[in-house]
GROMACS .gro file of N, CA and C in nm:
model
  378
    1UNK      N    1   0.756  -2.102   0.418
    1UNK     CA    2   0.825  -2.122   0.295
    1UNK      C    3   0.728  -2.101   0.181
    2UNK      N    4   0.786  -2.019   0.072
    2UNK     CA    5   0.698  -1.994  -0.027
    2UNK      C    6   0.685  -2.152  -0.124
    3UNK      N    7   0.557  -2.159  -0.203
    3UNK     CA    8   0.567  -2.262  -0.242
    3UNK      C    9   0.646  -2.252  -0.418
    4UNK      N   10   0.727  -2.354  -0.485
    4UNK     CA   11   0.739  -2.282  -0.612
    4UNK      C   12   0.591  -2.343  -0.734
    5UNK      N   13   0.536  -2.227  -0.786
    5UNK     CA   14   0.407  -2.214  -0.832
    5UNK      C   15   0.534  -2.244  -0.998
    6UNK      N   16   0.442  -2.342  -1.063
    6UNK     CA   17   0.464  -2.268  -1.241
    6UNK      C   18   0.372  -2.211  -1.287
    7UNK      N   19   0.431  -2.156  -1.374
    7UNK     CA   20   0.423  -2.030  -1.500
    7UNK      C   21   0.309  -2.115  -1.603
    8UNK      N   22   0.252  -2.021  -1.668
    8UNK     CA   23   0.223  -2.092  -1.825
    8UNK      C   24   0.320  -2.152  -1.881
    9UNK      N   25   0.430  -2.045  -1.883
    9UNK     CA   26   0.559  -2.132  -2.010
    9UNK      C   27   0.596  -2.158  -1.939
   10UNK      N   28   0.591  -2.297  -1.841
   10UNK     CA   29   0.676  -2.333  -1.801
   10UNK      C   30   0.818  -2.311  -1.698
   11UNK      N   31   0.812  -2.160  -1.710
   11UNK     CA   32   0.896  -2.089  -1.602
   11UNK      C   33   0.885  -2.051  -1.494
   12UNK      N   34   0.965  -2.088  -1.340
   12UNK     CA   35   0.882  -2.101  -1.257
   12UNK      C   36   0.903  -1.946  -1.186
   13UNK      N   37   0.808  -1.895  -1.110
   13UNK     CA   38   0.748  -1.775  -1.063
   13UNK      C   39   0.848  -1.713  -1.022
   14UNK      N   40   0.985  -1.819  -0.926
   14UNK     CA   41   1.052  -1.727  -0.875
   14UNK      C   42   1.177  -1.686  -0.940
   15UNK      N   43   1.203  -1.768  -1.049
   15UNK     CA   44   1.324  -1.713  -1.145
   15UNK      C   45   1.260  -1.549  -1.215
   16UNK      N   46   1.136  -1.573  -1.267
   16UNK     CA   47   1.090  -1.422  -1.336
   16UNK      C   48   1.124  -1.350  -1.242
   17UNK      N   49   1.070  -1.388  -1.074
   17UNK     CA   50   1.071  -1.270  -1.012
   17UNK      C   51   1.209  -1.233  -0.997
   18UNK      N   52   1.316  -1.297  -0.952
   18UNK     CA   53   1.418  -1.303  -0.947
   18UNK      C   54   1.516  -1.159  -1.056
   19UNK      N   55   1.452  -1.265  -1.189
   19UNK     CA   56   1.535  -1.204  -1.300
   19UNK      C   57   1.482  -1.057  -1.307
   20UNK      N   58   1.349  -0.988  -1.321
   20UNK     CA   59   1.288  -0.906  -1.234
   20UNK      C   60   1.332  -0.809  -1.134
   21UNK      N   61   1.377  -0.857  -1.067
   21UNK     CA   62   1.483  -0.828  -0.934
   21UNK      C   63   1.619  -0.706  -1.023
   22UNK      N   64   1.676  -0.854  -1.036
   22UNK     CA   65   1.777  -0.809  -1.085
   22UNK      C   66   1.809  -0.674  -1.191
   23UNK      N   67   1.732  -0.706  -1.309
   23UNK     CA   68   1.714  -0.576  -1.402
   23UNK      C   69   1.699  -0.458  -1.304
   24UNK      N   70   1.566  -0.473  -1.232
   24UNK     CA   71   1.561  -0.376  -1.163
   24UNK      C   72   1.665  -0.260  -1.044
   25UNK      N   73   1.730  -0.357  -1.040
   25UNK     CA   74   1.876  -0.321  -0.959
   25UNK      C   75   1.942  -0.249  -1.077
   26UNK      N   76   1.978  -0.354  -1.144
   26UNK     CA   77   2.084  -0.322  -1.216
   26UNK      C   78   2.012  -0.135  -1.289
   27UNK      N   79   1.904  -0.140  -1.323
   27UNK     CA   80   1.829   0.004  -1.398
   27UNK      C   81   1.854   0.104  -1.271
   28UNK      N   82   1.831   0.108  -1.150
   28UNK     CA   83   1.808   0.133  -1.035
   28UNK      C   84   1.995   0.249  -1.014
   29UNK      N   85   2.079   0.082  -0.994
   29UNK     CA   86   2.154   0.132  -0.955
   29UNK      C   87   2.249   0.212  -1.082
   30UNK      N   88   2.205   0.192  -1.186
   30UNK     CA   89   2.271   0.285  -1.315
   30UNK      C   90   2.212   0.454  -1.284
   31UNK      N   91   2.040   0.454  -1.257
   31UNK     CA   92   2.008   0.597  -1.194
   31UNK      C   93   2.115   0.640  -1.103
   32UNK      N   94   2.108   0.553  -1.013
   32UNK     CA   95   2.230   0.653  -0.858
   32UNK      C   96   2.376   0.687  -0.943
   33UNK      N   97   2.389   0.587  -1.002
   33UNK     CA   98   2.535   0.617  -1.098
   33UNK      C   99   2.542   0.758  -1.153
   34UNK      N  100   2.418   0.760  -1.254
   34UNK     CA  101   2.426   0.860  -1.338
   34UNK      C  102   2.388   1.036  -1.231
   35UNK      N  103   2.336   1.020  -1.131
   35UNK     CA  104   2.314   1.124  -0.998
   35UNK      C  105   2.443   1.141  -0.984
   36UNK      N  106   2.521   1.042  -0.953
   36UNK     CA  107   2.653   1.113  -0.883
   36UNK      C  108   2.775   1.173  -1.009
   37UNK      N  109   2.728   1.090  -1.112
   37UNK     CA  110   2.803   1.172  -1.250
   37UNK      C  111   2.757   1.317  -1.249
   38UNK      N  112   2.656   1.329  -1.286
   38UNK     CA  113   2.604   1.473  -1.259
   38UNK      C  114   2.678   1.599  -1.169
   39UNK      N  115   2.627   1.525  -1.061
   39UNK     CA  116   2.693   1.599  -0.886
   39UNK      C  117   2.815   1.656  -0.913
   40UNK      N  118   2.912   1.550  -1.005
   40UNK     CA  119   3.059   1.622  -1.001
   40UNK      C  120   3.102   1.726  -1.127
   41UNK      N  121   2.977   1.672  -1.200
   41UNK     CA  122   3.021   1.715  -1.362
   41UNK      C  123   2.983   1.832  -1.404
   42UNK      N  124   2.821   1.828  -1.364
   42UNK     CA  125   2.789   1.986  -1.348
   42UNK      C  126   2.852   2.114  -1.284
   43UNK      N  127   2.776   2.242  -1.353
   43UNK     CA  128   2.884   2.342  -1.273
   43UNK      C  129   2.806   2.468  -1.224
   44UNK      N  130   2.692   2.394  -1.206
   44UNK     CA  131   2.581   2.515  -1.144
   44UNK      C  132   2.470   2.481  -1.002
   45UNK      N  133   2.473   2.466  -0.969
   45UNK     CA  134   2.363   2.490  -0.823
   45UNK      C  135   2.216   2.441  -0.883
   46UNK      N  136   2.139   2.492  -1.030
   46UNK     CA  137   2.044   2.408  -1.021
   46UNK      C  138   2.068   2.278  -1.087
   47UNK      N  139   2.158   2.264  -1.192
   47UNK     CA  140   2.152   2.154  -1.275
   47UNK      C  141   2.220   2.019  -1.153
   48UNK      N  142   2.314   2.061  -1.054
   48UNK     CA  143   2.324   1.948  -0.986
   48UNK      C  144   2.244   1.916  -0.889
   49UNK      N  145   2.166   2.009  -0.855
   49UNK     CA  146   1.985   1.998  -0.790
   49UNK      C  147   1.944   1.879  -0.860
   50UNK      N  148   1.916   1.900  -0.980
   50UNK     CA  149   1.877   1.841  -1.064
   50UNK      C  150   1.918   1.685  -1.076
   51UNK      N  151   2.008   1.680  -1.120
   51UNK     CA  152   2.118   1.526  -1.072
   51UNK      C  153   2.068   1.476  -0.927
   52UNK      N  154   2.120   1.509  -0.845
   52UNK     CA  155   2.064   1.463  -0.692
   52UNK      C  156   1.977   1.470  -0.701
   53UNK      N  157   1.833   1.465  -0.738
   53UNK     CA  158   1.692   1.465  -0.687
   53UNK      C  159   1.615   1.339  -0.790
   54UNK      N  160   1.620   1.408  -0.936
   54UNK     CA  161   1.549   1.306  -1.045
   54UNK      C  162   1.584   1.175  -1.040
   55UNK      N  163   1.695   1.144  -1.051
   55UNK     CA  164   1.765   1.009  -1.079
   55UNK      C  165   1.750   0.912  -1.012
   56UNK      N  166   1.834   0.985  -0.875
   56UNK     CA  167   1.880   0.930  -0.745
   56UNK      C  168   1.743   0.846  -0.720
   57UNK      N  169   1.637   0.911  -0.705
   57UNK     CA  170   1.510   0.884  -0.586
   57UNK      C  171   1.468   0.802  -0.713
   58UNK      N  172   1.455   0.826  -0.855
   58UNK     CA  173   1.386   0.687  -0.885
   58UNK      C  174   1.491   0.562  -0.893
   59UNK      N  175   1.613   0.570  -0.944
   59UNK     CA  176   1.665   0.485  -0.887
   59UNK      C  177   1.645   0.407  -0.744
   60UNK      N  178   1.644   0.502  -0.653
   60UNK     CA  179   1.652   0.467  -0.502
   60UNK      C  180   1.520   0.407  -0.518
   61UNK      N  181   1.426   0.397  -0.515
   61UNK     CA  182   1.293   0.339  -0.550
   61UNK      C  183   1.298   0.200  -0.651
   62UNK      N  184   1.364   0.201  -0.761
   62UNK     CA  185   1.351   0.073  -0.786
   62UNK      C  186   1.432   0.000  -0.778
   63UNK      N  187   1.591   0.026  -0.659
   63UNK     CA  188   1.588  -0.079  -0.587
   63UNK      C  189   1.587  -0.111  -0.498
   64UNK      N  190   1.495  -0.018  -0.408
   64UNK     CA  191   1.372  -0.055  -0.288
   64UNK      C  192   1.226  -0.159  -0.382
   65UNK      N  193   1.233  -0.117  -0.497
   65UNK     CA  194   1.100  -0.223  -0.552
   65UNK      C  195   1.176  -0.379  -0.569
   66UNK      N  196   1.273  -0.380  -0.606
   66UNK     CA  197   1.387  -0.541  -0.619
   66UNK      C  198   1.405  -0.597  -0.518
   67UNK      N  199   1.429  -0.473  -0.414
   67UNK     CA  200   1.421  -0.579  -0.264
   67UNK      C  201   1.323  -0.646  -0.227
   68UNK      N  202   1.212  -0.589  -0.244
   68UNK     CA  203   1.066  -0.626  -0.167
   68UNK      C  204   1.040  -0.760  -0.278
   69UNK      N  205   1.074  -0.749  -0.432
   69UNK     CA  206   1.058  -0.865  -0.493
   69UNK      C  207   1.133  -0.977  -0.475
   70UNK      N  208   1.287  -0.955  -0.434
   70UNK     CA  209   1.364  -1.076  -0.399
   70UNK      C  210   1.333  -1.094  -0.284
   71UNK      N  211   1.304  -1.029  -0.194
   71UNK     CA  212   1.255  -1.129  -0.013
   71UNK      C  213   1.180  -1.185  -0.059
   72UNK      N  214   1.072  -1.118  -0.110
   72UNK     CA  215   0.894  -1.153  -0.090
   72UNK      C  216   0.850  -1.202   0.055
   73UNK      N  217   0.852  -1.105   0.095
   73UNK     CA  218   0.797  -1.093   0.232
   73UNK      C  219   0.696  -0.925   0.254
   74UNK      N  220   0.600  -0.995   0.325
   74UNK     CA  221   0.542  -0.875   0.373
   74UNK      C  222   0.625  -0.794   0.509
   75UNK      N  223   0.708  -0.844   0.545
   75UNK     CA  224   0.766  -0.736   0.664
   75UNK      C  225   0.861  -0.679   0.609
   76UNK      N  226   0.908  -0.696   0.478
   76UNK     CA  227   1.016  -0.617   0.411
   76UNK      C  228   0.950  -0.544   0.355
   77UNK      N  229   0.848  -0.527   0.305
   77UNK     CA  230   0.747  -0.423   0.215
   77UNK      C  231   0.679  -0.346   0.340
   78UNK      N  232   0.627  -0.382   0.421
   78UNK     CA  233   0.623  -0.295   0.547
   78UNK      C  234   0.742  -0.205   0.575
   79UNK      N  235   0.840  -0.262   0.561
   79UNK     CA  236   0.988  -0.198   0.636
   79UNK      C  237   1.028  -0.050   0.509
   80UNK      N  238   1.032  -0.115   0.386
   80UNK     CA  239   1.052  -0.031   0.264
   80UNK      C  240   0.939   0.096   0.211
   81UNK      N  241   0.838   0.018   0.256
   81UNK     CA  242   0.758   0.149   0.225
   81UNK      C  243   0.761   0.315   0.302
   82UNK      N  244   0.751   0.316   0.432
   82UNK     CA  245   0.814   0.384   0.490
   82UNK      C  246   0.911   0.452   0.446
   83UNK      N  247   1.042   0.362   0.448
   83UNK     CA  248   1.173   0.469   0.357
   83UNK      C  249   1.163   0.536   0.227
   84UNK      N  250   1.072   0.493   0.146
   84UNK     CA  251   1.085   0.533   0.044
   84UNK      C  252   1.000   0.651  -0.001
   85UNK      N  253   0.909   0.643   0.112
   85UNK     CA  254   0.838   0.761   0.113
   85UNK      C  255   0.873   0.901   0.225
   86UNK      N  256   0.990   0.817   0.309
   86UNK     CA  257   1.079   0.963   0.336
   86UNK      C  258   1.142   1.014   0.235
   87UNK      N  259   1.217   0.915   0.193
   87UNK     CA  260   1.314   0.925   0.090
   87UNK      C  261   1.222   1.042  -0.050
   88UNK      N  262   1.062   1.033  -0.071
   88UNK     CA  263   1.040   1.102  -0.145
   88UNK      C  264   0.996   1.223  -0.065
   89UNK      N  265   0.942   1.255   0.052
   89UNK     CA  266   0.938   1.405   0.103
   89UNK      C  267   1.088   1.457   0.129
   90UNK      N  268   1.197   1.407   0.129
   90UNK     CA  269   1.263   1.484   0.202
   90UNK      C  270   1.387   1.532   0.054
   91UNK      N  271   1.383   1.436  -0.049
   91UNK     CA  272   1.454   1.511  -0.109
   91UNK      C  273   1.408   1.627  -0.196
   92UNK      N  274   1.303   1.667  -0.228
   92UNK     CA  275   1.273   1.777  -0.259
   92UNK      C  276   1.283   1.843  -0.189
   93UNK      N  277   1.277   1.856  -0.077
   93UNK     CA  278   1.254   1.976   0.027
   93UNK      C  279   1.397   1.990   0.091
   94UNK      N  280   1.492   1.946   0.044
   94UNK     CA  281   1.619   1.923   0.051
   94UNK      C  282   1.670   2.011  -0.027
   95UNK      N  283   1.632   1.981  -0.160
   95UNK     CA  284   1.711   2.028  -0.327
   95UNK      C  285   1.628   2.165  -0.311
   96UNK      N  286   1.519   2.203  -0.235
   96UNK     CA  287   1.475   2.351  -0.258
   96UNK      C  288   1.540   2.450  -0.150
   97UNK      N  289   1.551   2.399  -0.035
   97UNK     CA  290   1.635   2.482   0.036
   97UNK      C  291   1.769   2.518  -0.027
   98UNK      N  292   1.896   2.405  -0.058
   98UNK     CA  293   2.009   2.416  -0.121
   98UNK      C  294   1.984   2.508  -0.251
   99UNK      N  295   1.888   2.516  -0.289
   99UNK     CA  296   1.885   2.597  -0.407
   99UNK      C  297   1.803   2.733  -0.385
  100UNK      N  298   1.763   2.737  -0.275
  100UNK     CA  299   1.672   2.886  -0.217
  100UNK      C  300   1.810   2.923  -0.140
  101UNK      N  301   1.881   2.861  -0.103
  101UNK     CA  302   2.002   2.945  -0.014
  101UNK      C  303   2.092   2.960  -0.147
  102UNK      N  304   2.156   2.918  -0.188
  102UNK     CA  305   2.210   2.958  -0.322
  102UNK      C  306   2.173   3.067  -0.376
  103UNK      N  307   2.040   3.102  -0.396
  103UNK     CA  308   1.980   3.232  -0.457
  103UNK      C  309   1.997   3.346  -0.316
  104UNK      N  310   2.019   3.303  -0.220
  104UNK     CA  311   1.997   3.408  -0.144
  104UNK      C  312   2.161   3.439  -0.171
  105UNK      N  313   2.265   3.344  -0.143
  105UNK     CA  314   2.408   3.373  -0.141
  105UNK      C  315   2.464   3.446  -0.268
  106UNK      N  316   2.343   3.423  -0.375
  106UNK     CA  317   2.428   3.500  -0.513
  106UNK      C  318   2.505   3.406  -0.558
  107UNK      N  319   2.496   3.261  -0.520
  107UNK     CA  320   2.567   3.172  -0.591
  107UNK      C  321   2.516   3.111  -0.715
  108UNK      N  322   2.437   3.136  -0.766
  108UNK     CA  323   2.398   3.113  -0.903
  108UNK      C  324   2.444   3.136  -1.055
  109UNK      N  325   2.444   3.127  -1.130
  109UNK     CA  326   2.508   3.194  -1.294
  109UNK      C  327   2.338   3.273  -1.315
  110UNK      N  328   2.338   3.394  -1.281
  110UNK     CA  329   2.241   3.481  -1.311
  110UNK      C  330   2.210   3.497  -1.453
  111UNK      N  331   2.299   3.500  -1.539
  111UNK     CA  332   2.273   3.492  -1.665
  111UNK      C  333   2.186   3.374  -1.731
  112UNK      N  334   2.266   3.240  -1.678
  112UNK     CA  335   2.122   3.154  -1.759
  112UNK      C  336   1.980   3.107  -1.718
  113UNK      N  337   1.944   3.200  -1.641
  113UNK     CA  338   1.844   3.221  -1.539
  113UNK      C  339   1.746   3.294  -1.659
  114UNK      N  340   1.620   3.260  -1.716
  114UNK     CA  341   1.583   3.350  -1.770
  114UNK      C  342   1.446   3.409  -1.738
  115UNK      N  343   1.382   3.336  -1.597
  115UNK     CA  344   1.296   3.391  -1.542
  115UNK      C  345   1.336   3.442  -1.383
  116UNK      N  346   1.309   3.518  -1.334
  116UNK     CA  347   1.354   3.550  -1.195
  116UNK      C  348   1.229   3.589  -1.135
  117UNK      N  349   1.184   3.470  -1.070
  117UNK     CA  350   1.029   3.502  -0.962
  117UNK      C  351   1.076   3.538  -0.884
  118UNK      N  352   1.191   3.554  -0.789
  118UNK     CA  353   1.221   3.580  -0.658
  118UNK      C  354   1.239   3.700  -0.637
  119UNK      N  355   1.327   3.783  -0.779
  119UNK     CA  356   1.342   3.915  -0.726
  119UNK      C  357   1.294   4.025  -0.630
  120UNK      N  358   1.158   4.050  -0.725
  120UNK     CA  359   1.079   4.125  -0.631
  120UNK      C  360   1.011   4.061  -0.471
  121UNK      N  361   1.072   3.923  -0.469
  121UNK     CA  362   1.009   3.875  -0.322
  121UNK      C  363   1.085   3.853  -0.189
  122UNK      N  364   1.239   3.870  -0.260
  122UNK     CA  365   1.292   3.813  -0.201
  122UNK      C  366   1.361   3.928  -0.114
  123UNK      N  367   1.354   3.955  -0.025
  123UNK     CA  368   1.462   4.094   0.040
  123UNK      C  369   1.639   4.098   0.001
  124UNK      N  370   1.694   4.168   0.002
  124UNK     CA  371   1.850   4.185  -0.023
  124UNK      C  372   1.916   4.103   0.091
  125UNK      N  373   1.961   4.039   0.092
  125UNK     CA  374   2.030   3.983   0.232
  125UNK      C  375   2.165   4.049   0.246
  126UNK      N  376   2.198   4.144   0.158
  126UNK     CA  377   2.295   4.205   0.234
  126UNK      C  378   2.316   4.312   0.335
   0.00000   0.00000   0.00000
């Protein structure tokens, strides 16, 4: 059992952490919110790349950081660290394939594209 420690002012350790917690969720889960607004709202292949990747994962991260502060346990920060560092290799390498196959399919708006590195690298797939 943790012990409850006070604060300077008087406030004790685990309400901050608590309240702490919470913001953090609440900031957290407004990111995933605003990812899946995106996802539907957008109307292009990179900008909803974009949505799914930025948001999501820091959201998803700080409220993997709220959890580990409301247990306070070291086997939950053991358990979380792990995920969250799949959670950061895999969605980039996620959002670049979906968006390297897109360019191969010609599913893109070519027009607001205003650099094209791939051209010359990329073979015709038709």
């Amino acid at each position: 059992m943790i012990a409850h420690v006070q604060a300077d002012a008087g406030f004790p350790v685990d309400a901050v952490l608590d309240t702490t917690a919470l913001v953090l969720i609440l900031i957290g889960a407004l990111l995933c919110l605003t990812a899946a607004i995106g996802l539907l709202r957008f109307h292009d292949v990179p900008t909803r790349l974009h949505a799914a990747t930025k948001p999501q994962v820091l959201g998803f991260l700080l409220i993997c950081l709220a959890i580990a502060l409301s247990v306070r346990s070291w086997a939950a920060v053991a358990f979380l660290i792990p995920i969250a560092l799949i959670q950061l290799a895999t969605a980039p390498l996620s959002a670049h394939m979906v968006g390297r196959q897109a360019y191969r399919n010609r599913t893109l708006d070519e027009d607001a594209m205003y650099v094209d590195e791939l051209r010359d690298k990329d073979p015709d797939p038709t």
